[in-house]
Tab-separated table of C-alpha atoms in Angstrom:
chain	number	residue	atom	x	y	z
A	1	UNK	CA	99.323	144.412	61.225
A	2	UNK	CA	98.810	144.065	57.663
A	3	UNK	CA	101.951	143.315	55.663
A	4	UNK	CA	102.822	142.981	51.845
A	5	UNK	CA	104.814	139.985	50.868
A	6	UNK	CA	106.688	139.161	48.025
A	7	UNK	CA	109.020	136.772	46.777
A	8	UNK	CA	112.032	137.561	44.636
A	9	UNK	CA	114.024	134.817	42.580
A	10	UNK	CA	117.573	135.858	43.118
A	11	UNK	CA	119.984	135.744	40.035
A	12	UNK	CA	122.291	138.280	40.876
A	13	UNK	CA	125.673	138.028	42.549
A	14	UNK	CA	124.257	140.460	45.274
A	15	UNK	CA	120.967	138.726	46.090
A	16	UNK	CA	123.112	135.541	46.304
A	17	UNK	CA	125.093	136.973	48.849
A	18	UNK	CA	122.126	138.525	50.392
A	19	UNK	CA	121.247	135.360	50.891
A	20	UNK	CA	124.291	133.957	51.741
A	21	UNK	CA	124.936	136.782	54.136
A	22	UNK	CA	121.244	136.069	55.835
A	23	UNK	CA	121.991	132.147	56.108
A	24	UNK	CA	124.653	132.851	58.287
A	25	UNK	CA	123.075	134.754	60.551
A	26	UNK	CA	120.037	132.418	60.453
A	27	UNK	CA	121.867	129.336	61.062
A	28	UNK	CA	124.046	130.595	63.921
A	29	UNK	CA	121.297	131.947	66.149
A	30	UNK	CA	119.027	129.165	65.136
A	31	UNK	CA	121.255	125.706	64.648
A	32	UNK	CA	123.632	126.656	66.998
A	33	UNK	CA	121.549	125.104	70.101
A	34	UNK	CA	120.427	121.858	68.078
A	35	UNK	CA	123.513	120.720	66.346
A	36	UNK	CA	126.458	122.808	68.010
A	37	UNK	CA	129.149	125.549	66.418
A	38	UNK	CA	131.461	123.628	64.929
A	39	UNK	CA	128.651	121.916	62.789
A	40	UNK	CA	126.990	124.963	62.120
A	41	UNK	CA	130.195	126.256	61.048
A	42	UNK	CA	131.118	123.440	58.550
A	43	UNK	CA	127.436	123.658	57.092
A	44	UNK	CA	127.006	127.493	56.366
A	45	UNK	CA	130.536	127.178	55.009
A	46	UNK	CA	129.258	124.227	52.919
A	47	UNK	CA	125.737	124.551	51.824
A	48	UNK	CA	125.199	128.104	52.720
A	49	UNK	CA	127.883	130.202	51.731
A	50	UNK	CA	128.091	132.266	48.391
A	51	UNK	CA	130.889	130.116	46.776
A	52	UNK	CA	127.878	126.944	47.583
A	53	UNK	CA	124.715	128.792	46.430
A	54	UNK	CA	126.598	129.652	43.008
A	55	UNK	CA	127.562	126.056	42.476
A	56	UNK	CA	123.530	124.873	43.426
A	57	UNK	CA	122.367	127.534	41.339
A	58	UNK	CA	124.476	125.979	38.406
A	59	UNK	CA	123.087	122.725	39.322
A	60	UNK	CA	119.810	124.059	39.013
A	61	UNK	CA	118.849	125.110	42.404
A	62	UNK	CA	116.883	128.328	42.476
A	63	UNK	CA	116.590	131.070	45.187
A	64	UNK	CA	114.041	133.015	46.035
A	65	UNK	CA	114.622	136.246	48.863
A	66	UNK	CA	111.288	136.937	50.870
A	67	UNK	CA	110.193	140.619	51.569
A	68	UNK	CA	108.140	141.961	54.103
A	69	UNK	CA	106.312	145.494	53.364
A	70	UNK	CA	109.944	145.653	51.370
A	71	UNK	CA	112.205	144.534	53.480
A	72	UNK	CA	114.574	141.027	52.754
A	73	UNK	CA	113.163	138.968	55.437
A	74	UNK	CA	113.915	135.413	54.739
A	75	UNK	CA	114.842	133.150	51.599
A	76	UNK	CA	113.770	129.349	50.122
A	77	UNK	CA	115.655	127.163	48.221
A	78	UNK	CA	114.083	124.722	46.035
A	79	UNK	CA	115.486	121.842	43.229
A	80	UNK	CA	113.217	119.954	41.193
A	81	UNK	CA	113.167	116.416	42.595
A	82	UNK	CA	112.488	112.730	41.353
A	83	UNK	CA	109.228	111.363	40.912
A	84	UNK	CA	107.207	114.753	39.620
A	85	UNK	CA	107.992	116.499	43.182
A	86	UNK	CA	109.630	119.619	44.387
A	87	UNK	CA	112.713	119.478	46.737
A	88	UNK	CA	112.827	122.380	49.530
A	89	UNK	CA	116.086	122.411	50.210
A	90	UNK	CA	115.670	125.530	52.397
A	91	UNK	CA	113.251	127.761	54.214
A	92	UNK	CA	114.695	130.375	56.250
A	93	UNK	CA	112.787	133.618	58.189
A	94	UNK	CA	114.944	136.248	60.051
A	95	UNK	CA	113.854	136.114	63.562
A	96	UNK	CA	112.629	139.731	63.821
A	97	UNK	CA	110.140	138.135	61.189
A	98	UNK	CA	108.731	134.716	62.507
A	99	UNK	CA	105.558	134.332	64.137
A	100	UNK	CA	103.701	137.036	61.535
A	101	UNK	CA	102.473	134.795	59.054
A	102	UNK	CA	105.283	134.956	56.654
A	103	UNK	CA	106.694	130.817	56.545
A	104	UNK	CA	103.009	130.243	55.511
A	105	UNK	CA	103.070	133.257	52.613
A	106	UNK	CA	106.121	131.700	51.624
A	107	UNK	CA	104.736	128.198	51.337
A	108	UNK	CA	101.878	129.727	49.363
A	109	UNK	CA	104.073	131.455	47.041
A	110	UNK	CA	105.835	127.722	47.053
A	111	UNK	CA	102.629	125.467	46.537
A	112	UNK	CA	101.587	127.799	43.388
A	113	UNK	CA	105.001	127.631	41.784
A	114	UNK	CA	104.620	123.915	42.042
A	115	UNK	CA	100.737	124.161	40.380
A	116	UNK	CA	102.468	126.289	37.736
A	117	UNK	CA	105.337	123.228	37.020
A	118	UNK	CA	102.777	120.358	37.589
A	119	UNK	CA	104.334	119.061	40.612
A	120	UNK	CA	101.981	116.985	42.992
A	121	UNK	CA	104.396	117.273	45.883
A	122	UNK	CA	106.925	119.071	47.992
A	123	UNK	CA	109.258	117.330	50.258
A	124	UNK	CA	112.194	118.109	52.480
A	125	UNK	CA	114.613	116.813	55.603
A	126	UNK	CA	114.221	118.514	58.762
A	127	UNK	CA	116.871	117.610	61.824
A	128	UNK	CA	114.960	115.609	64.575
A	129	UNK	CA	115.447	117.828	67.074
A	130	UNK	CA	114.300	120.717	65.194
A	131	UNK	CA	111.307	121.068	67.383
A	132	UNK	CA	109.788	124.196	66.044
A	133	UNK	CA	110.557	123.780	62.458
A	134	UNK	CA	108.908	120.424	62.505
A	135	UNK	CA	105.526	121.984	64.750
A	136	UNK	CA	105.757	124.807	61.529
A	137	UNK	CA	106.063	122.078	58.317
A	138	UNK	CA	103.233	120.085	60.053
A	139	UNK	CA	100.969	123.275	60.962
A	140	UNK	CA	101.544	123.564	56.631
A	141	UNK	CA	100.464	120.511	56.357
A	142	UNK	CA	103.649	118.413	56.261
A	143	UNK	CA	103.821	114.653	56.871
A	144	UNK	CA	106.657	112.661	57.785
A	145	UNK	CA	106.915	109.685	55.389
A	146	UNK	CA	110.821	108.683	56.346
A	147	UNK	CA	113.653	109.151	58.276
A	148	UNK	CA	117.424	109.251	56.973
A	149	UNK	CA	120.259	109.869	58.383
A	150	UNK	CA	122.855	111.512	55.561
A	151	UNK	CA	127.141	111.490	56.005
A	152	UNK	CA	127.962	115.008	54.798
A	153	UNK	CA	131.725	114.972	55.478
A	154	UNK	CA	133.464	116.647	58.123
A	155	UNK	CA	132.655	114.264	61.020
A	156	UNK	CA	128.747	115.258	60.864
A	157	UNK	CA	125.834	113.399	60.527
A	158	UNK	CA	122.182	114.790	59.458
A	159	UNK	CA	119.543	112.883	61.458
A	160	UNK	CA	116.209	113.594	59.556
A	161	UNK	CA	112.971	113.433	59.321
A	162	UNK	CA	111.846	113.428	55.426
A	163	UNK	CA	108.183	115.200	55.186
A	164	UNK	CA	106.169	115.587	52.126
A	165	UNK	CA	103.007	117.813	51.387
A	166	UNK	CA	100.688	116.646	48.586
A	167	UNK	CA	99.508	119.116	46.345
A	168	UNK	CA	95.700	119.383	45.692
């Protein structure tokens, strides 16, 4: 099936709740299994929501909504790090979408950007138990260098790996 994708930095109010609206759906059918409802819950509501994206954006987050032959499939969410490397913060696919390809387009799209800035790495967390996330990041090319485990209020713990990919 060939498929055009594209990836859109979102600055309006309506991609941002795009987004937003796409998270939510995303993290309940995915999360829900691994960590549970009620910390799915607190997370959309605190690192996923509109009111949270606006306040990253400000802090210099950036968004970027994935299309498929035209269609909003999936978003990333990236923050320039420490140490000359590029935080993803988020890399989500609807699940209508997954298993075409498109998590590898988006890292593409991800690992120029970060050619174009002069980064020489990305890194991110990614749960434990996140089974098939973690087989995706280290089918990119992904290797865990850490592990943390992060307080983020509520009750709820992140248990993490941290991976990093080296740009060449």
């Amino acid at each position: 099936m060939n498929s055009t994708f594209s990836a859109k930095k979102a600055v309006t109010d309506e991609q941002i709740r795009q987004v937003a609206d796409l998270a939510e759906i995303i993290w309940n059918e995915h999360f829900t299994p691994i960590i549970g409802k009620k910390q799915v819950d607190y997370m959309v509501e605190k690192f996923q929501s509109y009111p949270a994206l606006k306040e990253q954006i400000a802090d210099g987050y950036e968004y970027y909504q994935f299309f498929d032959n035209g269609e909003f499939c999936g978003y990333t969410g990236i923050h320039p790090g420490e140490d000359n490397r590029l935080f993803l913060s988020k890399l989500y696919l609807r699940k209508d979408f997954r298993g075409r390809g498109l998590a590898s387009r988006g890292f593409d799209f991800l690992k120029e950007l970060c050619r174009d800035r002069g980064y020489s790495a990305v890194w991110l967390t990614c749960n434990k138990h996140n089974d098939h996330s973690l087989d995706v990041y280290r089918h990119l090319g992904f290797e865990t260098i850490d592990t943390q485990e992060a307080d983020i209020g509520g009750g709820f713990i992140m248990d993490d790996y941290i991976m990093e990919y080296k740009i060449s």
